[in-house]
Tab-separated table of C-alpha atoms in Angstrom:
chain	number	residue	atom	x	y	z
A	461	MET	CA	-8.292	-13.481	-3.148
A	462	PRO	CA	-5.589	-10.822	-4.496
A	463	ILE	CA	-5.776	-9.336	-0.958
A	464	ILE	CA	-3.449	-11.430	1.483
A	465	ILE	CA	-3.998	-10.900	5.322
A	466	ASN	CA	-0.385	-11.422	7.779
A	467	LEU	CA	-2.123	-11.102	10.884
A	468	ASP	CA	-0.835	-14.203	12.273
A	469	VAL	CA	2.520	-13.208	11.194
A	470	MET	CA	2.389	-9.886	12.738
A	471	LEU	CA	0.709	-11.725	15.901
A	472	ALA	CA	3.564	-14.137	16.101
A	473	LYS	CA	5.678	-11.234	15.487
A	474	ARG	CA	4.527	-9.662	19.253
A	475	LYS	CA	4.140	-12.819	20.550
A	476	MET	CA	0.514	-12.454	21.275
A	477	LYS	CA	-2.188	-14.528	20.671
A	478	SER	CA	-5.248	-14.026	18.723
A	479	LYS	CA	-7.702	-14.022	21.963
A	480	GLU	CA	-5.590	-10.933	23.838
A	481	LEU	CA	-5.974	-9.049	20.266
A	482	ALA	CA	-9.435	-9.023	20.178
A	483	GLU	CA	-9.488	-8.364	23.337
A	484	HIS	CA	-7.579	-4.786	23.312
A	485	ILE	CA	-9.475	-4.165	19.989
A	486	GLY	CA	-13.173	-4.608	21.283
A	487	ILE	CA	-13.916	-7.335	18.298
A	488	THR	CA	-14.698	-10.591	19.187
A	489	THR	CA	-12.513	-13.682	18.677
A	490	ALA	CA	-14.963	-15.224	15.719
A	491	ASN	CA	-14.677	-11.525	14.196
A	492	LEU	CA	-11.018	-11.362	14.256
A	493	SER	CA	-10.541	-15.262	13.547
A	494	ILE	CA	-12.053	-14.391	10.127
A	495	LEU	CA	-10.062	-11.463	9.647
A	496	LYS	CA	-7.254	-13.361	9.766
A	497	SER	CA	-8.081	-16.598	7.226
A	498	GLY	CA	-9.443	-14.173	4.890
A	499	LYS	CA	-12.934	-14.584	4.500
A	500	ALA	CA	-14.000	-10.992	5.622
A	501	LYS	CA	-15.220	-8.805	2.549
A	502	ALA	CA	-14.424	-5.354	4.500
A	503	ILE	CA	-12.368	-4.031	7.600
A	504	ARG	CA	-13.516	-1.020	9.232
A	505	PHE	CA	-10.942	1.648	9.419
A	506	SER	CA	-11.286	2.363	13.108
A	507	THR	CA	-10.303	-1.794	13.467
A	508	LEU	CA	-7.272	-1.600	11.214
A	509	GLU	CA	-5.824	1.641	13.411
A	510	ALA	CA	-6.357	-0.327	16.810
A	511	ILE	CA	-5.085	-3.694	15.394
A	512	CYS	CA	-2.290	-1.255	14.355
A	513	LYS	CA	-2.492	0.450	17.279
A	514	VAL	CA	-1.724	-3.092	19.317
A	515	LEU	CA	0.311	-4.710	17.046
A	516	GLU	CA	2.675	-1.061	16.398
A	517	CYS	CA	2.879	-1.531	13.274
A	518	GLN	CA	1.364	-0.507	9.271
A	519	PRO	CA	-1.443	-1.086	7.825
A	520	SER	CA	0.892	-2.373	4.835
A	521	ASP	CA	2.484	-5.070	7.408
A	522	ILE	CA	-1.174	-7.046	7.425
A	523	LEU	CA	-2.256	-6.332	4.061
A	524	GLU	CA	-1.045	-7.548	0.991
A	525	TYR	CA	-1.786	-6.875	-2.570
A	526	GLN	CA	-0.906	-9.980	-5.190
A	527	PRO	CA	-2.268	-10.428	-8.060
């Protein structure tokens, strides 16, 4: 898939665990894991917004396109 998810990189930079982020944004750790692994088919803008707010980053810090 040409869209790369760099969520684990941002979590490491912010020294935050996946469980912590999941609690802050209101999704299950299982759904966050699916997103982190790149197996998700879609992401809601509201979820992306919540992730960016908690991690204090831009969507481009999380999502990357590689042809």
